[in-house]
Amino acid sequence: MIQRFVLLGEGYNDLYELFEIARSNQSRIHMLLRLDTKIDSKELSSLVVILRPVEPGKMMPLYLCLEGIHHPTIKPSERYRLFEKLSEELSKPIHRLEVKSSTAFEEKELYYQYLIGVLRMNRYLPPLQ
């Protein structure tokens, strides 16, 4: 199975796209996820919608709005409230992890490999088969 991040932006339009992906693929939703990190002195969060692979496909997409939202317990935001509302609407809990920031890696692909390793280690993603 291939597990691949699909990067969206950090603005409202990107967030609305993330929500539409989740709503239109409700039967495929594996998990809603918030990744918390720190860049310089800013506490930020990334929002992720993880979908199960389509049949007969073997790709598990992870749609990501990267580090564009203030950490909700430090600075509440409308963007995160919308994600919580989506969670309630879909009856899916939001899982949370603290991770290194993307700035700690020279390339985005290395960061994505790190995140996939963390998600597998925490059993949020299935192992490769």
Short mmCIF file of N, CA and C in Angstrom, two decimals:
data_model
loop_
_atom_site.label_atom_id
_atom_site.label_comp_id
_atom_site.label_asym_id
_atom_site.label_seq_id
_atom_site.Cartn_x
_atom_site.Cartn_y
_atom_site.Cartn_z
N MET A 1 0.85 -1.18 0.00
CA MET A 1 0.00 0.00 0.00
C MET A 1 0.89 1.25 0.00
N ILE A 2 0.50 2.22 -0.79
CA ILE A 2 1.21 3.49 -0.85
C ILE A 2 0.47 4.49 0.04
N GLN A 3 1.19 5.16 0.90
CA GLN A 3 0.61 6.21 1.74
C GLN A 3 1.28 7.51 1.32
N ARG A 4 0.48 8.46 0.81
CA ARG A 4 1.05 9.66 0.22
C ARG A 4 0.32 10.90 0.68
N PHE A 5 1.12 11.92 1.05
CA PHE A 5 0.55 13.21 1.41
C PHE A 5 0.20 13.99 0.16
N VAL A 6 -0.95 14.67 0.21
CA VAL A 6 -1.37 15.58 -0.85
C VAL A 6 -1.47 16.94 -0.17
N LEU A 7 -0.55 17.82 -0.51
CA LEU A 7 -0.45 19.11 0.15
C LEU A 7 -1.45 20.12 -0.42
N LEU A 8 -2.26 20.67 0.46
CA LEU A 8 -3.12 21.80 0.13
C LEU A 8 -2.48 23.03 0.76
N GLY A 9 -3.00 24.21 0.51
CA GLY A 9 -2.42 25.42 1.09
C GLY A 9 -2.90 25.65 2.52
N GLU A 10 -2.74 26.89 3.00
CA GLU A 10 -3.09 27.20 4.38
C GLU A 10 -4.26 28.17 4.51
N GLY A 11 -4.80 28.62 3.40
CA GLY A 11 -5.87 29.61 3.45
C GLY A 11 -7.25 28.98 3.62
N TYR A 12 -8.25 29.85 3.73
CA TYR A 12 -9.62 29.38 3.88
C TYR A 12 -10.06 28.53 2.69
N ASN A 13 -9.71 28.94 1.47
CA ASN A 13 -10.10 28.17 0.29
C ASN A 13 -9.56 26.75 0.34
N ASP A 14 -8.32 26.61 0.81
CA ASP A 14 -7.71 25.29 0.93
C ASP A 14 -8.41 24.47 2.00
N LEU A 15 -8.77 25.13 3.09
CA LEU A 15 -9.49 24.46 4.17
C LEU A 15 -10.86 23.99 3.69
N TYR A 16 -11.56 24.84 2.93
CA TYR A 16 -12.86 24.45 2.38
C TYR A 16 -12.70 23.26 1.43
N GLU A 17 -11.62 23.23 0.68
CA GLU A 17 -11.34 22.09 -0.21
C GLU A 17 -11.13 20.82 0.62
N LEU A 18 -10.38 20.93 1.72
CA LEU A 18 -10.16 19.80 2.61
C LEU A 18 -11.50 19.27 3.15
N PHE A 19 -12.38 20.19 3.55
CA PHE A 19 -13.69 19.79 4.07
C PHE A 19 -14.53 19.11 3.00
N GLU A 20 -14.48 19.63 1.79
CA GLU A 20 -15.27 19.03 0.70
C GLU A 20 -14.74 17.64 0.35
N ILE A 21 -13.43 17.47 0.40
CA ILE A 21 -12.84 16.14 0.17
C ILE A 21 -13.38 15.17 1.22
N ALA A 22 -13.42 15.61 2.47
CA ALA A 22 -13.92 14.75 3.55
C ALA A 22 -15.41 14.45 3.37
N ARG A 23 -16.20 15.45 3.08
CA ARG A 23 -17.65 15.25 2.94
C ARG A 23 -18.00 14.35 1.76
N SER A 24 -17.29 14.55 0.66
CA SER A 24 -17.62 13.76 -0.54
C SER A 24 -17.04 12.35 -0.50
N ASN A 25 -16.21 12.08 0.50
CA ASN A 25 -15.61 10.74 0.65
C ASN A 25 -15.89 10.17 2.04
N GLN A 26 -17.06 10.45 2.59
CA GLN A 26 -17.37 10.04 3.96
C GLN A 26 -17.15 8.55 4.20
N SER A 27 -17.51 7.74 3.24
CA SER A 27 -17.37 6.29 3.42
C SER A 27 -15.91 5.84 3.42
N ARG A 28 -15.02 6.69 2.93
CA ARG A 28 -13.60 6.34 2.86
C ARG A 28 -12.77 6.94 3.99
N ILE A 29 -13.36 7.78 4.83
CA ILE A 29 -12.56 8.46 5.86
C ILE A 29 -11.98 7.45 6.84
N HIS A 30 -10.69 7.49 6.96
CA HIS A 30 -9.98 6.65 7.93
C HIS A 30 -9.81 7.42 9.24
N MET A 31 -9.46 8.72 9.12
CA MET A 31 -9.18 9.49 10.32
C MET A 31 -9.10 10.98 10.01
N LEU A 32 -9.50 11.80 11.01
CA LEU A 32 -9.23 13.25 11.01
C LEU A 32 -8.11 13.45 12.02
N LEU A 33 -7.16 14.30 11.66
CA LEU A 33 -5.95 14.41 12.47
C LEU A 33 -5.49 15.86 12.58
N ARG A 34 -5.02 16.22 13.78
CA ARG A 34 -4.39 17.51 14.01
C ARG A 34 -2.96 17.25 14.45
N LEU A 35 -2.00 17.82 13.71
CA LEU A 35 -0.59 17.69 14.04
C LEU A 35 -0.10 19.01 14.61
N ASP A 36 0.31 19.01 15.86
CA ASP A 36 0.78 20.22 16.53
C ASP A 36 2.29 20.30 16.46
N THR A 37 2.79 21.53 16.27
CA THR A 37 4.22 21.74 16.17
C THR A 37 4.58 23.14 16.64
N LYS A 38 5.87 23.42 16.69
CA LYS A 38 6.35 24.74 17.09
C LYS A 38 7.38 25.19 16.06
N ILE A 39 7.15 26.39 15.51
CA ILE A 39 8.11 27.00 14.58
C ILE A 39 8.53 28.32 15.18
N ASP A 40 9.82 28.44 15.48
CA ASP A 40 10.35 29.58 16.24
C ASP A 40 9.57 29.62 17.56
N SER A 41 8.84 30.65 17.83
CA SER A 41 8.07 30.70 19.08
C SER A 41 6.58 30.52 18.84
N LYS A 42 6.20 30.21 17.60
CA LYS A 42 4.77 30.06 17.27
C LYS A 42 4.33 28.60 17.42
N GLU A 43 3.21 28.43 18.10
CA GLU A 43 2.58 27.11 18.21
C GLU A 43 1.56 27.00 17.08
N LEU A 44 1.78 26.04 16.18
CA LEU A 44 0.92 25.90 14.99
C LEU A 44 0.40 24.48 14.86
N SER A 45 -0.63 24.34 14.05
CA SER A 45 -1.22 23.03 13.80
C SER A 45 -1.43 22.82 12.31
N SER A 46 -1.32 21.56 11.92
CA SER A 46 -1.67 21.12 10.57
C SER A 46 -2.92 20.27 10.69
N LEU A 47 -3.78 20.35 9.70
CA LEU A 47 -4.99 19.54 9.68
C LEU A 47 -4.89 18.52 8.56
N VAL A 48 -5.31 17.29 8.87
CA VAL A 48 -5.15 16.19 7.92
C VAL A 48 -6.45 15.38 7.84
N VAL A 49 -6.83 15.03 6.62
CA VAL A 49 -7.92 14.08 6.38
C VAL A 49 -7.27 12.88 5.70
N ILE A 50 -7.38 11.72 6.35
CA ILE A 50 -6.80 10.50 5.82
C ILE A 50 -7.93 9.63 5.27
N LEU A 51 -7.79 9.23 4.01
CA LEU A 51 -8.79 8.39 3.35
C LEU A 51 -8.28 6.97 3.17
N ARG A 52 -9.19 6.01 3.21
CA ARG A 52 -8.84 4.63 2.88
C ARG A 52 -8.64 4.52 1.37
N PRO A 53 -7.87 3.54 0.94
CA PRO A 53 -7.67 3.36 -0.52
C PRO A 53 -8.97 2.98 -1.21
N VAL A 54 -9.09 3.37 -2.47
CA VAL A 54 -10.22 2.91 -3.28
C VAL A 54 -9.93 1.49 -3.74
N GLU A 55 -10.98 0.77 -4.06
CA GLU A 55 -10.80 -0.59 -4.58
C GLU A 55 -10.80 -0.51 -6.09
N PRO A 56 -9.90 -1.08 -6.79
CA PRO A 56 -8.85 -1.99 -6.37
C PRO A 56 -7.53 -1.28 -6.10
N GLY A 57 -7.54 0.04 -5.95
CA GLY A 57 -6.32 0.80 -5.74
C GLY A 57 -5.61 0.49 -4.44
N LYS A 58 -4.39 0.96 -4.35
CA LYS A 58 -3.58 0.69 -3.17
C LYS A 58 -2.94 1.96 -2.62
N MET A 59 -3.55 3.13 -2.93
CA MET A 59 -2.99 4.38 -2.41
C MET A 59 -3.89 4.93 -1.32
N MET A 60 -3.29 5.23 -0.17
CA MET A 60 -4.00 5.84 0.95
C MET A 60 -3.59 7.31 0.98
N PRO A 61 -4.48 8.22 0.51
CA PRO A 61 -4.10 9.64 0.49
C PRO A 61 -4.28 10.31 1.85
N LEU A 62 -3.36 11.21 2.16
CA LEU A 62 -3.42 12.01 3.38
C LEU A 62 -3.45 13.47 2.93
N TYR A 63 -4.63 14.08 2.95
CA TYR A 63 -4.78 15.47 2.51
C TYR A 63 -4.39 16.38 3.67
N LEU A 64 -3.51 17.34 3.39
CA LEU A 64 -2.84 18.10 4.44
C LEU A 64 -2.90 19.61 4.20
N CYS A 65 -3.36 20.34 5.21
CA CYS A 65 -3.20 21.80 5.27
C CYS A 65 -2.08 22.02 6.28
N LEU A 66 -0.91 22.37 5.81
CA LEU A 66 0.33 22.33 6.60
C LEU A 66 0.58 23.60 7.40
N GLU A 67 0.64 23.45 8.71
CA GLU A 67 1.13 24.46 9.66
C GLU A 67 0.55 25.86 9.42
N GLY A 68 -0.73 25.92 9.07
CA GLY A 68 -1.33 27.21 8.77
C GLY A 68 -2.35 27.67 9.79
N ILE A 69 -2.49 26.93 10.88
CA ILE A 69 -3.51 27.26 11.87
C ILE A 69 -2.85 27.40 13.23
N HIS A 70 -3.24 28.42 13.97
CA HIS A 70 -2.72 28.60 15.32
C HIS A 70 -3.17 27.43 16.19
N HIS A 71 -2.31 27.01 17.11
CA HIS A 71 -2.66 25.94 18.04
C HIS A 71 -3.94 26.34 18.76
N PRO A 72 -5.00 25.53 18.66
CA PRO A 72 -6.31 25.95 19.14
C PRO A 72 -6.43 26.18 20.65
N THR A 73 -5.59 25.54 21.45
CA THR A 73 -5.69 25.79 22.89
C THR A 73 -4.94 27.05 23.30
N ILE A 74 -4.04 27.52 22.45
CA ILE A 74 -3.29 28.73 22.75
C ILE A 74 -3.96 29.96 22.15
N LYS A 75 -4.38 29.84 20.90
CA LYS A 75 -5.05 30.94 20.22
C LYS A 75 -6.20 30.37 19.40
N PRO A 76 -7.40 30.32 19.97
CA PRO A 76 -8.54 29.76 19.23
C PRO A 76 -8.75 30.48 17.89
N SER A 77 -9.16 29.70 16.89
CA SER A 77 -9.37 30.30 15.58
C SER A 77 -10.62 29.74 14.93
N GLU A 78 -11.17 30.51 14.02
CA GLU A 78 -12.35 30.08 13.28
C GLU A 78 -12.02 28.88 12.41
N ARG A 79 -10.81 28.83 11.87
CA ARG A 79 -10.42 27.70 11.01
C ARG A 79 -10.51 26.38 11.76
N TYR A 80 -10.01 26.37 13.01
CA TYR A 80 -10.07 25.12 13.77
C TYR A 80 -11.50 24.82 14.20
N ARG A 81 -12.27 25.84 14.53
CA ARG A 81 -13.67 25.61 14.88
C ARG A 81 -14.41 24.95 13.72
N LEU A 82 -14.10 25.36 12.50
CA LEU A 82 -14.72 24.73 11.33
C LEU A 82 -14.32 23.26 11.21
N PHE A 83 -13.08 22.93 11.56
CA PHE A 83 -12.62 21.54 11.53
C PHE A 83 -13.35 20.72 12.61
N GLU A 84 -13.54 21.32 13.77
CA GLU A 84 -14.30 20.64 14.84
C GLU A 84 -15.74 20.40 14.40
N LYS A 85 -16.31 21.39 13.72
CA LYS A 85 -17.68 21.25 13.22
C LYS A 85 -17.76 20.10 12.20
N LEU A 86 -16.76 20.00 11.33
CA LEU A 86 -16.69 18.90 10.37
C LEU A 86 -16.62 17.56 11.11
N SER A 87 -15.82 17.50 12.15
CA SER A 87 -15.68 16.29 12.95
C SER A 87 -17.03 15.85 13.53
N GLU A 88 -17.77 16.80 14.04
CA GLU A 88 -19.10 16.49 14.59
C GLU A 88 -20.05 16.04 13.49
N GLU A 89 -20.01 16.76 12.37
CA GLU A 89 -20.89 16.44 11.24
C GLU A 89 -20.67 15.02 10.72
N LEU A 90 -19.40 14.60 10.68
CA LEU A 90 -19.05 13.28 10.15
C LEU A 90 -19.00 12.20 11.24
N SER A 91 -19.20 12.61 12.48
CA SER A 91 -19.10 11.69 13.63
C SER A 91 -17.75 10.98 13.67
N LYS A 92 -16.71 11.75 13.41
CA LYS A 92 -15.33 11.23 13.46
C LYS A 92 -14.54 12.07 14.45
N PRO A 93 -13.87 11.45 15.41
CA PRO A 93 -13.07 12.24 16.35
C PRO A 93 -11.82 12.81 15.68
N ILE A 94 -11.30 13.87 16.26
CA ILE A 94 -10.04 14.45 15.79
C ILE A 94 -8.92 13.88 16.66
N HIS A 95 -8.02 13.15 16.04
CA HIS A 95 -6.86 12.62 16.76
C HIS A 95 -5.76 13.68 16.74
N ARG A 96 -4.88 13.65 17.73
CA ARG A 96 -3.88 14.69 17.86
C ARG A 96 -2.51 14.09 18.16
N LEU A 97 -1.50 14.66 17.51
CA LEU A 97 -0.11 14.28 17.76
C LEU A 97 0.77 15.52 17.77
N GLU A 98 1.82 15.49 18.58
CA GLU A 98 2.86 16.52 18.51
C GLU A 98 3.98 15.99 17.65
N VAL A 99 4.40 16.80 16.68
CA VAL A 99 5.44 16.38 15.74
C VAL A 99 6.45 17.49 15.54
N LYS A 100 7.57 17.14 14.92
CA LYS A 100 8.55 18.15 14.53
C LYS A 100 7.95 19.02 13.43
N SER A 101 8.48 20.21 13.27
CA SER A 101 7.99 21.09 12.21
C SER A 101 8.63 20.72 10.88
N SER A 102 7.99 21.13 9.81
CA SER A 102 8.53 20.86 8.47
C SER A 102 9.84 21.60 8.24
N THR A 103 10.06 22.68 8.99
CA THR A 103 11.30 23.45 8.82
C THR A 103 12.53 22.72 9.34
N ALA A 104 12.32 21.63 10.09
CA ALA A 104 13.44 20.84 10.61
C ALA A 104 14.02 19.92 9.53
N PHE A 105 13.40 19.89 8.37
CA PHE A 105 13.82 18.99 7.29
C PHE A 105 14.21 19.80 6.06
N GLU A 106 15.21 19.33 5.36
CA GLU A 106 15.70 20.02 4.17
C GLU A 106 14.70 19.95 3.02
N GLU A 107 13.97 18.84 2.94
CA GLU A 107 13.02 18.64 1.84
C GLU A 107 11.68 18.20 2.39
N LYS A 108 10.62 18.60 1.71
CA LYS A 108 9.27 18.21 2.12
C LYS A 108 9.09 16.69 2.11
N GLU A 109 9.69 16.02 1.12
CA GLU A 109 9.55 14.56 1.03
C GLU A 109 10.12 13.87 2.27
N LEU A 110 11.22 14.39 2.81
CA LEU A 110 11.78 13.82 4.04
C LEU A 110 10.83 14.04 5.21
N TYR A 111 10.21 15.20 5.24
CA TYR A 111 9.23 15.49 6.29
C TYR A 111 8.04 14.53 6.19
N TYR A 112 7.55 14.31 4.99
CA TYR A 112 6.42 13.41 4.80
C TYR A 112 6.80 11.98 5.23
N GLN A 113 8.01 11.54 4.91
CA GLN A 113 8.46 10.21 5.34
C GLN A 113 8.51 10.12 6.87
N TYR A 114 8.99 11.20 7.50
CA TYR A 114 9.01 11.26 8.97
C TYR A 114 7.59 11.14 9.52
N LEU A 115 6.65 11.92 8.97
CA LEU A 115 5.26 11.88 9.45
C LEU A 115 4.64 10.50 9.27
N ILE A 116 4.87 9.88 8.13
CA ILE A 116 4.32 8.54 7.89
C ILE A 116 4.89 7.55 8.91
N GLY A 117 6.17 7.67 9.22
CA GLY A 117 6.76 6.82 10.25
C GLY A 117 6.12 7.03 11.61
N VAL A 118 5.90 8.28 11.98
CA VAL A 118 5.26 8.60 13.26
C VAL A 118 3.83 8.07 13.28
N LEU A 119 3.11 8.24 12.19
CA LEU A 119 1.72 7.77 12.13
C LEU A 119 1.65 6.25 12.18
N ARG A 120 2.58 5.57 11.54
CA ARG A 120 2.60 4.10 11.62
C ARG A 120 2.96 3.64 13.03
N MET A 121 3.96 4.28 13.62
CA MET A 121 4.39 3.90 14.96
C MET A 121 3.25 4.04 15.97
N ASN A 122 2.41 5.05 15.79
CA ASN A 122 1.27 5.28 16.68
C ASN A 122 0.03 4.51 16.23
N ARG A 123 0.19 3.69 15.20
CA ARG A 123 -0.87 2.84 14.64
C ARG A 123 -2.05 3.63 14.10
N TYR A 124 -1.77 4.85 13.64
CA TYR A 124 -2.78 5.65 12.95
C TYR A 124 -2.86 5.26 11.48
N LEU A 125 -1.75 4.71 10.97
CA LEU A 125 -1.71 4.20 9.60
C LEU A 125 -1.35 2.72 9.66
N PRO A 126 -1.92 1.91 8.77
CA PRO A 126 -1.56 0.49 8.74
C PRO A 126 -0.15 0.31 8.17
N PRO A 127 0.49 -0.79 8.53
CA PRO A 127 1.83 -1.06 7.96
C PRO A 127 1.72 -1.37 6.47
N LEU A 128 2.84 -1.25 5.78
CA LEU A 128 2.87 -1.61 4.36
C LEU A 128 2.63 -3.10 4.23
N GLN A 129 1.91 -3.47 3.17
CA GLN A 129 1.63 -4.90 2.95
C GLN A 129 2.12 -5.33 1.60
#
